[in-house]
Amino acid sequence: MASSLSSSPPGRRDRQKLDRERRIIQAAQRLFSRRGYSATSMEDVAARAGLAVGTIYNYFPSKPELLLAIVRRETASILERGRRFIEAPAGDPVDGVAGMVLLYFDDFMREDRDLWRELFAAAMVAPATVGRRVFEADASVVAQLAEYLDRLKANSLIRADVETAVAATAIYAVCFTWLIAYLSNDQVNPAFARMQIRRGIDVVIRGLLPELVAPVKEETSSPISGIPFIAAGD
C-alpha cells in the first residue's frame, strides 16, 4: 500500500490513515531501537501500535518496508529544514556549510543511536532494498548540499570553478565519517563529533593548498548514477 503521508488535503478517512501510519512508524522506531531490528516482529509492532497485525501489513507489506518508511520520514524532515539555509545563505561559507551539515547530524541525534545501528546493519544485510534506499537518502542530502554551494558560488562566496557536486560529496563524507564513529564507539559523544565535523568542514572549505596554486581538474565519469567520481591525480 502506498504511503498516505503525501495525501493532500486530507479528509476524515485520510486523517485516520495518517494517524494509523504515524502510530505504526513510531511504534517500529521505538521497538527497533530498543530490541533491535532482527528481534522485532511485525506482531510486536502491531501490539505496540494497538492495531491488528493485518492492519500493519496493509500499510507496510514487510518489515524492510517499515524500516524504509522511517528512512523516508527522517530524510524528508532533514531536507525540509535544510531549505532555510538555501533560502538565506550565511555570509561566511564555513559557518553556513557547517550549520547545514550539523543540522543533518543533529537530526540523527534525535533518535537513539541503536536505531541507526540497526538501520546500517539492515542495509548491509539487504543491499538491494534497504541499502539502496539508504544510499538514495544520502544522495538526496548531498544534492541539497550541492544546491547550497551553488548559491554560495552565485554570491561569489566560493570559487567560481568549484565543482559543487564533488565538493558536497567531500563535505558530506566528513559528516558521515563522524556519524559512523558515533555509532560504532560509545565513547564518541555528540559534542565531540560536532566539533570534529566543524573542523573538517573548515579544512574542506578553506582548502589545503596555497591560494596561488591552481586546482587540477580531471574529466571523469562515475560508475554510480548521481554520485561524482573523484579520481586521483597523476
Short mmCIF file of C-alpha atoms in Angstrom, two decimals:
data_model
loop_
_atom_site.label_atom_id
_atom_site.label_comp_id
_atom_site.label_asym_id
_atom_site.label_seq_id
_atom_site.Cartn_x
_atom_site.Cartn_y
_atom_site.Cartn_z
CA MET A 1 0.00 0.00 0.00
CA ALA A 2 1.40 3.39 -0.94
CA SER A 3 2.23 5.78 1.86
CA SER A 4 -0.62 8.09 2.78
CA LEU A 5 1.73 10.74 4.15
CA SER A 6 1.58 12.51 0.78
CA SER A 7 -2.27 12.81 0.76
CA SER A 8 -3.41 16.44 0.47
CA PRO A 9 -5.78 17.81 1.55
CA PRO A 10 -6.72 15.02 3.96
CA GLY A 11 -10.37 14.21 4.67
CA ARG A 12 -11.60 12.35 7.73
CA ARG A 13 -10.74 8.94 6.29
CA ASP A 14 -7.34 10.17 5.13
CA ARG A 15 -6.67 11.59 8.59
CA GLN A 16 -7.43 8.20 10.10
CA LYS A 17 -4.97 6.58 7.69
CA LEU A 18 -2.33 9.18 8.52
CA ASP A 19 -2.84 8.61 12.22
CA ARG A 20 -2.50 4.84 11.86
CA GLU A 21 0.59 5.18 9.70
CA ARG A 22 2.26 7.50 12.20
CA ARG A 23 1.41 5.16 15.07
CA ILE A 24 2.90 2.22 13.21
CA ILE A 25 6.11 4.08 12.33
CA GLN A 26 6.53 5.47 15.85
CA ALA A 27 5.99 2.01 17.34
CA ALA A 28 8.51 0.48 14.95
CA GLN A 29 11.11 3.16 15.69
CA ARG A 30 10.81 2.56 19.41
CA LEU A 31 11.00 -1.22 19.11
CA PHE A 32 13.81 -1.29 16.54
CA SER A 33 15.98 0.92 18.73
CA ARG A 34 15.22 -0.92 21.98
CA ARG A 35 15.01 -4.57 20.90
CA GLY A 36 16.84 -4.45 17.58
CA TYR A 37 15.53 -4.74 14.06
CA SER A 38 16.06 -8.51 13.79
CA ALA A 39 14.47 -9.25 17.17
CA THR A 40 11.32 -7.23 16.46
CA SER A 41 8.42 -8.90 14.68
CA MET A 42 5.52 -7.28 12.87
CA GLU A 43 3.33 -8.73 15.63
CA ASP A 44 5.40 -6.77 18.16
CA VAL A 45 4.87 -3.58 16.16
CA ALA A 46 1.13 -4.23 15.95
CA ALA A 47 0.88 -4.75 19.70
CA ARG A 48 2.87 -1.58 20.41
CA ALA A 49 0.73 0.46 17.99
CA GLY A 50 -2.52 -1.02 19.31
CA LEU A 51 -3.54 -2.32 15.90
CA ALA A 52 -4.27 -5.69 14.32
CA VAL A 53 -1.38 -7.41 12.56
CA GLY A 54 -3.37 -7.42 9.32
CA THR A 55 -3.66 -3.64 9.53
CA ILE A 56 0.12 -3.34 9.82
CA TYR A 57 0.59 -5.41 6.66
CA ASN A 58 -1.98 -3.29 4.81
CA TYR A 59 0.27 -0.29 5.32
CA PHE A 60 3.66 -1.98 5.17
CA PRO A 61 3.84 -5.36 3.37
CA SER A 62 7.13 -6.32 5.04
CA LYS A 63 9.43 -5.33 7.87
CA PRO A 64 12.04 -3.86 5.47
CA GLU A 65 9.30 -1.62 4.02
CA LEU A 66 8.57 -0.40 7.53
CA LEU A 67 12.23 0.37 8.15
CA LEU A 68 12.38 2.23 4.84
CA ALA A 69 9.38 4.31 5.88
CA ILE A 70 11.43 5.50 8.84
CA VAL A 71 14.29 6.41 6.48
CA ARG A 72 11.92 8.34 4.20
CA ARG A 73 10.38 10.26 7.08
CA GLU A 74 13.74 11.20 8.58
CA THR A 75 15.13 12.24 5.18
CA ALA A 76 12.09 14.39 4.41
CA SER A 77 12.46 16.10 7.79
CA ILE A 78 16.15 16.83 7.18
CA LEU A 79 15.61 18.21 3.68
CA GLU A 80 12.70 20.40 4.73
CA ARG A 81 14.74 22.09 7.44
CA GLY A 82 17.78 22.34 5.19
CA ARG A 83 15.82 24.55 2.80
CA ARG A 84 16.18 27.54 5.11
CA PHE A 85 19.94 27.58 4.54
CA ILE A 86 19.44 27.66 0.78
CA GLU A 87 16.83 30.39 1.00
CA ALA A 88 19.04 32.58 3.21
CA PRO A 89 22.74 31.68 2.73
CA ALA A 90 25.10 32.74 5.52
CA GLY A 91 27.70 35.40 4.79
CA ASP A 92 30.54 33.15 5.91
CA PRO A 93 30.79 29.95 3.82
CA VAL A 94 32.24 27.86 6.65
CA ASP A 95 29.53 28.96 9.09
CA GLY A 96 26.80 28.29 6.53
CA VAL A 97 28.01 24.88 5.39
CA ALA A 98 28.82 23.78 8.94
CA GLY A 99 25.40 24.90 10.11
CA MET A 100 23.68 22.93 7.36
CA VAL A 101 25.74 19.77 7.92
CA LEU A 102 25.35 19.93 11.70
CA LEU A 103 21.61 20.20 11.18
CA TYR A 104 21.80 16.84 9.41
CA PHE A 105 23.95 15.39 12.18
CA ASP A 106 21.74 16.74 14.96
CA ASP A 107 18.72 15.16 13.29
CA PHE A 108 20.37 11.76 13.79
CA MET A 109 20.92 12.64 17.44
CA ARG A 110 17.17 12.96 17.99
CA GLU A 111 16.87 9.17 17.82
CA ASP A 112 18.55 6.54 19.94
CA ARG A 113 21.85 5.55 18.33
CA ASP A 114 20.79 1.89 18.47
CA LEU A 115 18.11 2.60 15.85
CA TRP A 116 20.72 3.85 13.38
CA ARG A 117 22.99 0.92 14.19
CA GLU A 118 20.14 -1.39 13.28
CA LEU A 119 19.43 0.58 10.11
CA PHE A 120 23.01 0.36 8.84
CA ALA A 121 23.20 -3.30 9.78
CA ALA A 122 19.99 -3.96 7.84
CA ALA A 123 21.43 -2.04 4.87
CA MET A 124 24.42 -4.39 4.81
CA VAL A 125 22.22 -7.49 5.03
CA ALA A 126 19.76 -6.31 2.37
CA PRO A 127 21.73 -4.07 -0.02
CA ALA A 128 19.20 -4.36 -2.86
CA THR A 129 16.35 -2.95 -0.76
CA VAL A 130 17.30 -1.25 2.50
CA GLY A 131 20.85 -0.49 1.33
CA ARG A 132 19.67 1.09 -1.92
CA ARG A 133 17.16 3.31 -0.14
CA VAL A 134 19.72 4.43 2.40
CA PHE A 135 22.08 5.28 -0.47
CA GLU A 136 19.29 7.25 -2.18
CA ALA A 137 18.61 9.15 1.05
CA ASP A 138 22.30 10.05 1.35
CA ALA A 139 22.35 11.12 -2.31
CA SER A 140 19.40 13.47 -1.75
CA VAL A 141 21.21 15.12 1.15
CA VAL A 142 24.37 15.51 -0.97
CA ALA A 143 22.26 17.06 -3.74
CA GLN A 144 20.85 19.60 -1.29
CA LEU A 145 24.36 20.46 -0.11
CA ALA A 146 25.41 20.95 -3.74
CA GLU A 147 22.45 23.28 -4.25
CA TYR A 148 23.58 25.32 -1.25
CA LEU A 149 27.12 25.51 -2.64
CA ASP A 150 25.66 26.71 -5.94
CA ARG A 151 24.04 29.58 -4.04
CA LEU A 152 27.34 30.42 -2.40
CA LYS A 153 29.02 30.36 -5.81
CA ALA A 154 26.35 32.67 -7.25
CA ASN A 155 27.04 35.07 -4.36
CA SER A 156 30.81 34.90 -5.04
CA LEU A 157 31.41 33.36 -1.61
CA ILE A 158 33.30 30.36 -3.01
CA ARG A 159 35.44 30.00 -6.13
CA ALA A 160 33.64 30.06 -9.45
CA ASP A 161 35.45 26.92 -10.63
CA VAL A 162 34.34 24.73 -7.72
CA GLU A 163 32.57 21.55 -8.81
CA THR A 164 29.76 21.74 -6.30
CA ALA A 165 28.61 18.11 -6.59
CA VAL A 166 32.12 16.86 -5.85
CA ALA A 167 32.58 19.39 -3.04
CA ALA A 168 29.24 18.42 -1.50
CA THR A 169 30.27 14.77 -1.52
CA ALA A 170 33.52 15.60 0.27
CA ILE A 171 31.70 17.71 2.84
CA TYR A 172 29.10 15.03 3.48
CA ALA A 173 31.89 12.49 3.88
CA VAL A 174 33.15 14.48 6.88
CA CYS A 175 29.73 14.25 8.49
CA PHE A 176 29.30 10.58 7.59
CA THR A 177 32.72 9.68 9.00
CA TRP A 178 31.83 11.08 12.39
CA LEU A 179 28.35 9.61 12.25
CA ILE A 180 29.91 6.16 11.85
CA ALA A 181 32.37 6.95 14.66
CA TYR A 182 29.45 7.96 16.87
CA LEU A 183 27.52 4.78 16.05
CA SER A 184 30.46 2.41 16.45
CA ASN A 185 32.02 3.87 19.60
CA ASP A 186 30.03 4.79 22.70
CA GLN A 187 32.91 6.98 23.87
CA VAL A 188 32.28 9.39 20.97
CA ASN A 189 29.69 11.84 22.25
CA PRO A 190 27.65 14.25 20.09
CA ALA A 191 29.55 17.36 21.26
CA PHE A 192 32.91 15.88 20.28
CA ALA A 193 31.59 14.66 16.94
CA ARG A 194 30.07 18.10 16.19
CA MET A 195 33.41 19.78 16.94
CA GLN A 196 35.28 17.41 14.62
CA ILE A 197 32.72 17.89 11.85
CA ARG A 198 33.10 21.66 12.11
CA ARG A 199 36.91 21.39 11.96
CA GLY A 200 36.76 19.02 9.00
CA ILE A 201 34.43 21.31 7.08
CA ASP A 202 36.73 24.25 7.74
CA VAL A 203 39.57 22.31 6.07
CA VAL A 204 37.38 21.31 3.10
CA ILE A 205 36.08 24.84 2.52
CA ARG A 206 39.34 26.72 3.06
CA GLY A 207 41.45 24.11 1.26
CA LEU A 208 44.86 22.64 1.80
CA LEU A 209 46.83 24.27 -0.99
CA PRO A 210 48.32 27.78 -1.08
CA GLU A 211 45.97 30.29 -2.68
CA LEU A 212 48.18 30.77 -5.73
CA VAL A 213 48.24 27.07 -6.65
CA ALA A 214 45.61 26.39 -9.31
CA PRO A 215 43.34 23.35 -8.77
CA VAL A 216 43.79 20.35 -11.07
CA LYS A 217 40.60 19.21 -12.79
CA GLU A 218 40.28 15.82 -14.40
CA GLU A 219 37.33 14.79 -16.54
CA THR A 220 35.92 11.56 -15.19
CA SER A 221 32.64 9.74 -15.06
CA SER A 222 31.03 7.96 -12.15
CA PRO A 223 30.22 4.27 -12.20
CA ILE A 224 27.28 5.07 -9.91
CA SER A 225 24.43 7.21 -11.19
CA GLY A 226 24.11 10.54 -9.40
CA ILE A 227 27.39 10.36 -7.50
CA PRO A 228 30.51 12.13 -8.79
CA PHE A 229 33.72 10.12 -9.13
CA ILE A 230 36.84 11.74 -7.70
CA ALA A 231 39.93 10.46 -9.47
CA ALA A 232 43.42 10.56 -8.02
CA GLY A 233 45.84 12.95 -9.63
CA ASP A 234 48.70 11.77 -11.82
#
